[in-house]
PDB file of C-alpha atoms in Angstrom:
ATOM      1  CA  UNK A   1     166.610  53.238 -93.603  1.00 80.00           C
ATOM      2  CA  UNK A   2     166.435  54.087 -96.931  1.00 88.00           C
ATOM      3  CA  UNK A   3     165.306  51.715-100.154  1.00 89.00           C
ATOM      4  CA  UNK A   4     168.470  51.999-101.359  1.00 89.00           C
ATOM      5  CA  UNK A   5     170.234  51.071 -98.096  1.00 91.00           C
ATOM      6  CA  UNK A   6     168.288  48.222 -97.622  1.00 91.00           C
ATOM      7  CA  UNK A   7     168.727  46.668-100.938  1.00 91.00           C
ATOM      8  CA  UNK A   8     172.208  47.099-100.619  1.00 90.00           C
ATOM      9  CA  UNK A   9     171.990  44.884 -96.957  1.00 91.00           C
ATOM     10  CA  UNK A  10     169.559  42.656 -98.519  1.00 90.00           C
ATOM     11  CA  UNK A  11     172.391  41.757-101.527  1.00 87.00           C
ATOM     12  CA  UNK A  12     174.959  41.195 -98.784  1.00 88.00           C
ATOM     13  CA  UNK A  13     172.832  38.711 -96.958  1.00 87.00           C
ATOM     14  CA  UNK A  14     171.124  40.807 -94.663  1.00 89.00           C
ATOM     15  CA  UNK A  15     167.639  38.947 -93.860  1.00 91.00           C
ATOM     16  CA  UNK A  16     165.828  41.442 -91.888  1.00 91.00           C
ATOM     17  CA  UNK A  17     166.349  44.186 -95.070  1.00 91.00           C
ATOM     18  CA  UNK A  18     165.266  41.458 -97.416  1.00 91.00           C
ATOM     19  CA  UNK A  19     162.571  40.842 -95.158  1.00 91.00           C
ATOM     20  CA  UNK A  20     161.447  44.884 -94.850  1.00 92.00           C
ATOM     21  CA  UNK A  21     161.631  45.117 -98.895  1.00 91.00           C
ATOM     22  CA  UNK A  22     159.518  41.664 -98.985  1.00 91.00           C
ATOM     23  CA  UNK A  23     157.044  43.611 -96.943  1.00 91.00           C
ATOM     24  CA  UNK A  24     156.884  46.743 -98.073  1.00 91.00           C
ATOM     25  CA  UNK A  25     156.258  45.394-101.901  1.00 91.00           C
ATOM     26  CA  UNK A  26     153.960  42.980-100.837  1.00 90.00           C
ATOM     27  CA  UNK A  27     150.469  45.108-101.899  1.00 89.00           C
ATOM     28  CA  UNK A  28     152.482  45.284-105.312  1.00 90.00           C
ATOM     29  CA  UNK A  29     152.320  41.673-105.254  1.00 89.00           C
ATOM     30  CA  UNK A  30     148.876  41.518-104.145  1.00 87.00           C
ATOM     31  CA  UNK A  31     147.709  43.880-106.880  1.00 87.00           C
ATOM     32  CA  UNK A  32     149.682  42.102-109.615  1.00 85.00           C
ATOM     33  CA  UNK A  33     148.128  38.505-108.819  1.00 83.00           C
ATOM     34  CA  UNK A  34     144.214  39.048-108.344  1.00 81.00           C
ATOM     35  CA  UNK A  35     144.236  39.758-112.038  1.00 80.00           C
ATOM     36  CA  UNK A  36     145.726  35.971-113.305  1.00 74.00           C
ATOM     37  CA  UNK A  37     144.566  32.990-112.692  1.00 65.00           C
ATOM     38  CA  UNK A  38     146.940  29.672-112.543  1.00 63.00           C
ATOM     39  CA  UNK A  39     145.057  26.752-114.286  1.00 58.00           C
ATOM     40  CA  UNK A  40     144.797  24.045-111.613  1.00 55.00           C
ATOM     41  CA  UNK A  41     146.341  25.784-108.673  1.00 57.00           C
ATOM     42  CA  UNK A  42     144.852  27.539-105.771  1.00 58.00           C
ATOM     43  CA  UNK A  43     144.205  31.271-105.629  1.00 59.00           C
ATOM     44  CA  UNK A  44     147.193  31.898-103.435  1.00 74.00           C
ATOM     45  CA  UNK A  45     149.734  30.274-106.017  1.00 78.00           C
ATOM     46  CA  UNK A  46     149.513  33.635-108.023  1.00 80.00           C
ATOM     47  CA  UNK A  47     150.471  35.861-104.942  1.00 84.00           C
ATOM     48  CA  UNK A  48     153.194  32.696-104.205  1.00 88.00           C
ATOM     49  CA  UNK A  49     154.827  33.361-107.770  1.00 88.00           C
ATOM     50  CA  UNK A  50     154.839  37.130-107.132  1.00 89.00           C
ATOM     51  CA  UNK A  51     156.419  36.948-104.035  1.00 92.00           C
ATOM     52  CA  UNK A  52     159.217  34.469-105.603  1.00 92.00           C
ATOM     53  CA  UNK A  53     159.652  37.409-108.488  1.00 92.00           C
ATOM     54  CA  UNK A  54     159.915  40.117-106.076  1.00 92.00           C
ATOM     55  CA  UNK A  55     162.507  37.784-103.918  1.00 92.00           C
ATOM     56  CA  UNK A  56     164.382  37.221-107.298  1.00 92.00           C
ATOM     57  CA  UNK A  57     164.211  41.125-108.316  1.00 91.00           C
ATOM     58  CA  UNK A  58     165.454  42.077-105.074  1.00 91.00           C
ATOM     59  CA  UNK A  59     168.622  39.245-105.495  1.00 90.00           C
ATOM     60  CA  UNK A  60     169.279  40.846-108.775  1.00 90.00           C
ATOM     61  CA  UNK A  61     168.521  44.203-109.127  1.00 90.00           C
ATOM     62  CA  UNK A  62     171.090  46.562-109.940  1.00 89.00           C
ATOM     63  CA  UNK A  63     171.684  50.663-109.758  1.00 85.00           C
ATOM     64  CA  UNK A  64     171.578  50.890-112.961  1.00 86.00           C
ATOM     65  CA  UNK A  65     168.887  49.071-114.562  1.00 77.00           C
ATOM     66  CA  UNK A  66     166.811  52.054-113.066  1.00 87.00           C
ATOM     67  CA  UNK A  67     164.402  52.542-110.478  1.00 91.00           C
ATOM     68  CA  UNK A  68     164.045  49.103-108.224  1.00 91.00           C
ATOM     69  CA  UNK A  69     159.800  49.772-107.777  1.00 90.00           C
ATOM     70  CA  UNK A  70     160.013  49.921-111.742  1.00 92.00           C
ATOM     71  CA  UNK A  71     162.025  46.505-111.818  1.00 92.00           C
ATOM     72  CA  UNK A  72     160.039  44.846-108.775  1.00 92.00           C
ATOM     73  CA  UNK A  73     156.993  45.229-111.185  1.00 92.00           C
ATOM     74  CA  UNK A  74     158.273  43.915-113.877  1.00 92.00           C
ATOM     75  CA  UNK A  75     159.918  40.967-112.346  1.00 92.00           C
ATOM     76  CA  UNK A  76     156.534  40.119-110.112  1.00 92.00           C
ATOM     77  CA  UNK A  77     154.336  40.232-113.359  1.00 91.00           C
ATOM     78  CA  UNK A  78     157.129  37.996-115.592  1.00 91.00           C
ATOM     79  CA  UNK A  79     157.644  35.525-112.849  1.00 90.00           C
ATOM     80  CA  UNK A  80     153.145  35.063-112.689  1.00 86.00           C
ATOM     81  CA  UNK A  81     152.889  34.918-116.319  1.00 86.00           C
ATOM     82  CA  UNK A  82     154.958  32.678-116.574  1.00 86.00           C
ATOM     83  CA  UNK A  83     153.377  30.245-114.161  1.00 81.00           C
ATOM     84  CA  UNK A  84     150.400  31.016-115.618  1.00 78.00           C
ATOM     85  CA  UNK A  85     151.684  30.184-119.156  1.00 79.00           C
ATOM     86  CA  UNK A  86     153.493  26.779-117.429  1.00 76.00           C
ATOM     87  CA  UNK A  87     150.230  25.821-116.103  1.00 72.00           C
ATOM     88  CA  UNK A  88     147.911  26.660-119.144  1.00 69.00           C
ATOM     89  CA  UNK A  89     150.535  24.628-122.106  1.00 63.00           C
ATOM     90  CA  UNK A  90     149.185  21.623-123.544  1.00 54.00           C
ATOM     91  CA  UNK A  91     152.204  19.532-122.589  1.00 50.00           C
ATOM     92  CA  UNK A  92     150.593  20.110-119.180  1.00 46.00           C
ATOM     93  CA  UNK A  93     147.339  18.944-119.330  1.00 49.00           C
ATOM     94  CA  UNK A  94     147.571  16.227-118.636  1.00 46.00           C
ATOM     95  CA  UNK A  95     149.522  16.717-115.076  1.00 46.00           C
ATOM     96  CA  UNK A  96     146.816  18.991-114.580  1.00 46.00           C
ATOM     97  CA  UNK A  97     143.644  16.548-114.901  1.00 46.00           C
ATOM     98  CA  UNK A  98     146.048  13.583-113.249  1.00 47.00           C
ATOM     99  CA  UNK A  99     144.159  10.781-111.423  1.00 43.00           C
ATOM    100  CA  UNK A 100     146.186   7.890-109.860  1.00 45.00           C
ATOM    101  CA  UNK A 101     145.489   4.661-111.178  1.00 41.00           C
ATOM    102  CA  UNK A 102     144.540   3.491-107.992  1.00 43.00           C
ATOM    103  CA  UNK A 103     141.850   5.591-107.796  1.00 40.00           C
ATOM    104  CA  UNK A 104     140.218   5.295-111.074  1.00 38.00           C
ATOM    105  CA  UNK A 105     137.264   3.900-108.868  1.00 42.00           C
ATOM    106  CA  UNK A 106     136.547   7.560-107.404  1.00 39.00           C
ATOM    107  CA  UNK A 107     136.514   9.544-111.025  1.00 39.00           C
ATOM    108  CA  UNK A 108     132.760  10.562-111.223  1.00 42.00           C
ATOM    109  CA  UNK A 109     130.556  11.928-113.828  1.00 41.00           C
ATOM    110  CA  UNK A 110     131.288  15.226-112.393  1.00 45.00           C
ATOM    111  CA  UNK A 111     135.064  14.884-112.951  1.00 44.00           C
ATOM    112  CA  UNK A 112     134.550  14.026-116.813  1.00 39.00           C
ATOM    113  CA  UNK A 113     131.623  17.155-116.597  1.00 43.00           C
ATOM    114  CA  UNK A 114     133.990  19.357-115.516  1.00 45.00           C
ATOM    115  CA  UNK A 115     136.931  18.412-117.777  1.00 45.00           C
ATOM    116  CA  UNK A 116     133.863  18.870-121.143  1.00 48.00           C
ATOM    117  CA  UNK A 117     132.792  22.327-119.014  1.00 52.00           C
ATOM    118  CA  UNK A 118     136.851  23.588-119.606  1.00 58.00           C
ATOM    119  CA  UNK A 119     136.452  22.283-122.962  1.00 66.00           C
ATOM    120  CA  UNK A 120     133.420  23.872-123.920  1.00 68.00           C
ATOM    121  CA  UNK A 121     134.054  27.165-122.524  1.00 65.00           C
ATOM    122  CA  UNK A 122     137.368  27.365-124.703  1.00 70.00           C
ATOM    123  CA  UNK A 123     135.670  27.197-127.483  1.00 74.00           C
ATOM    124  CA  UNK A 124     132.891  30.047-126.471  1.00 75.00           C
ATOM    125  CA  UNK A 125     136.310  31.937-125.933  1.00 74.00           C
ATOM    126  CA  UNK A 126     137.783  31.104-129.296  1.00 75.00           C
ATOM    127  CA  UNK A 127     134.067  31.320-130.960  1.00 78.00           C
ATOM    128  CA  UNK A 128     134.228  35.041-129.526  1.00 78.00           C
ATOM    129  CA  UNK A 129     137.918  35.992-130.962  1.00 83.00           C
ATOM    130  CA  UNK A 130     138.762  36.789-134.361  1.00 85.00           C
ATOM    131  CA  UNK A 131     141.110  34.816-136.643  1.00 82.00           C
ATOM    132  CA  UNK A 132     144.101  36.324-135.554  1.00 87.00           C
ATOM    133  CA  UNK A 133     143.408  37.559-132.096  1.00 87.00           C
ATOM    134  CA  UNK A 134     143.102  32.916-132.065  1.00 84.00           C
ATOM    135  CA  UNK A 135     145.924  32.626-133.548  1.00 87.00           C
ATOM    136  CA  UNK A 136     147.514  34.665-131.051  1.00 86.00           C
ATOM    137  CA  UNK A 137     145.655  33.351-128.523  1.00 82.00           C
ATOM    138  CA  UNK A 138     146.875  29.878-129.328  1.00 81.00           C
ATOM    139  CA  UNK A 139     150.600  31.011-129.304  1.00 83.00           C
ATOM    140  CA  UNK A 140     150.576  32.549-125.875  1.00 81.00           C
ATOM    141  CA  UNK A 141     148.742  29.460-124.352  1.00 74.00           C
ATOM    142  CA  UNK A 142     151.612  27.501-125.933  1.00 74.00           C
ATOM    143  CA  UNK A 143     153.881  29.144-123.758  1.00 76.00           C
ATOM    144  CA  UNK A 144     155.379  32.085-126.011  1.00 78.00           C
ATOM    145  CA  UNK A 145     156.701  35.331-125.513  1.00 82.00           C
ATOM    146  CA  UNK A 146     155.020  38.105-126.662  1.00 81.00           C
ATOM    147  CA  UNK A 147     158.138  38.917-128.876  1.00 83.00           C
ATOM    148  CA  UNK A 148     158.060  35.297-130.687  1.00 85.00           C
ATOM    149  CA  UNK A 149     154.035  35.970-130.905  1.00 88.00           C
ATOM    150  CA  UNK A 150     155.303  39.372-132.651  1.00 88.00           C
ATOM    151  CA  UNK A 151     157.804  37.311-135.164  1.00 89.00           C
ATOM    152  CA  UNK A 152     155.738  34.411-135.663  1.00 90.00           C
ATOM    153  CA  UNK A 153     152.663  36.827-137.009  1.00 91.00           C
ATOM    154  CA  UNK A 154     154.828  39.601-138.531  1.00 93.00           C
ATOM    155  CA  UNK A 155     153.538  42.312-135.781  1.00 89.00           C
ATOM    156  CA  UNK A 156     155.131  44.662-133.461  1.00 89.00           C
ATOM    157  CA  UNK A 157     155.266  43.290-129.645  1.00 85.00           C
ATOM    158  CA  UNK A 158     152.851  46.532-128.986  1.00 87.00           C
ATOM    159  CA  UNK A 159     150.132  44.992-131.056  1.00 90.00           C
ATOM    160  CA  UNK A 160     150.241  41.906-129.783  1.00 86.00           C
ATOM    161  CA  UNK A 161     150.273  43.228-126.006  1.00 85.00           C
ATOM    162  CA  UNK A 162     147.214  45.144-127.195  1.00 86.00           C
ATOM    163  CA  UNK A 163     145.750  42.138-128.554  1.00 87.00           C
ATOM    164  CA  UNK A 164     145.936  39.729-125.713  1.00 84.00           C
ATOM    165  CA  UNK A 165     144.564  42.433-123.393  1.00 85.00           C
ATOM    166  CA  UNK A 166     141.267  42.728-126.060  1.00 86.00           C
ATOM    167  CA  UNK A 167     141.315  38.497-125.737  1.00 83.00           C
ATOM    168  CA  UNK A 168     141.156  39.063-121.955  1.00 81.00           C
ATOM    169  CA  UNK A 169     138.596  41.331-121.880  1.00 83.00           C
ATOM    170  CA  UNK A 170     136.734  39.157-124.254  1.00 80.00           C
ATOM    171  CA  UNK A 171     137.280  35.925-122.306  1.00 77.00           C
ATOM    172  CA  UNK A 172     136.127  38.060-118.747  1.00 76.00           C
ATOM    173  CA  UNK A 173     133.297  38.853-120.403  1.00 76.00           C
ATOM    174  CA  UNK A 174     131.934  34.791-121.376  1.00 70.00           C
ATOM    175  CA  UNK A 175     133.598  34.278-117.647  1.00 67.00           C
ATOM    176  CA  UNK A 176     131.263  36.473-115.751  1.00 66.00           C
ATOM    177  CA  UNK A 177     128.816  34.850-117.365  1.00 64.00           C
ATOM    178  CA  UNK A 178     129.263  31.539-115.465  1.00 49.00           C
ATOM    179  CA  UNK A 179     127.046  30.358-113.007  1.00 37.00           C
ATOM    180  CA  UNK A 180     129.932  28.479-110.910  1.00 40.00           C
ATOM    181  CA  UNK A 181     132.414  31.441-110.544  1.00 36.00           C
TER     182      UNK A 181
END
């Protein structure tokens, strides 16, 4: 059966082509997750949120928004971004380094270590980025989109795409450079 065919089934409610299409983009998932990493979530929460985008680009595509691998991708890669982003936003940090009150008795030293460790190695990031590859490292960890990055510094969307791929390479760098990963 052809792609086409078994989108078509897979919009009308057929399971077994949604299931085929699941399958068949699923190294296109793979691919798209090793390279983020969701702050406080396991490994397998990246390929999770790929899998949702690909289930949500195959609910939605449409003939004519061009050529479904082409759409897959970018649906996979805007659904893990933006768990990544989620995860990453201040507003969440504190969900993210949650202890229940009735277990304050088990937070160690290496808890409070680990939470300085995040802290420190922020800062070795930001200490390696110039003023306005930070300042555009600050927005997207806020949680915005590349086009409000654009707006908010007066840039085109291209230049800040190219500058948040410089910050990762930059922040790959101080991470290889860990010990502990």
């Amino acid at each position: 059966m052809s792609e086409k065919q078994l989108l078509q089934k897979a919009a009308a409610g057929d399971k077994g082509a949604m299931e085929e299409l699941l399958i068949a983009y699923m190294g296109m998932v793979k691919a798209l997750a090793r390279r983020y990493y969701i702050v406080g979530a396991a490994s397998e929460d990246a390929w999770q949120e790929g899998m949702i985008g690909l289930y949500k680009a195959i609910c939605t595509y449409k003939e004519e928004k061009g050529k479904f691998s082409a759409y897959a991708y970018a649906c996979i890669k805007a659904n893990i971004l933006d768990a990544v982003k989620a995860a990453s936003r201040e507003k969440n940090r504190p969900l993210n380094n949650y202890v229940p009150l009735e277990n304050t008795e088990l937070v160690s030293s290496d808890d409070l270590t680990d939470d300085i460790g995040d802290r420190q190695l922020m800062e070795r990031i930001r200490a390696g980025l110039n003023g306005e590859e930070e300042k555009i490292f600050e927005l997207w960890a806020e949680g915005c989109s590349y086009a409000e990055i654009a707006e908010e510094i007066k840039k085109s969307v291209k230049y800040v795409d190219n500058a948040l791929q410089r910050i990762r390479r930059k922040a790959k760098k101080i991470l290889s450079g860990r010990e502990d990963i």
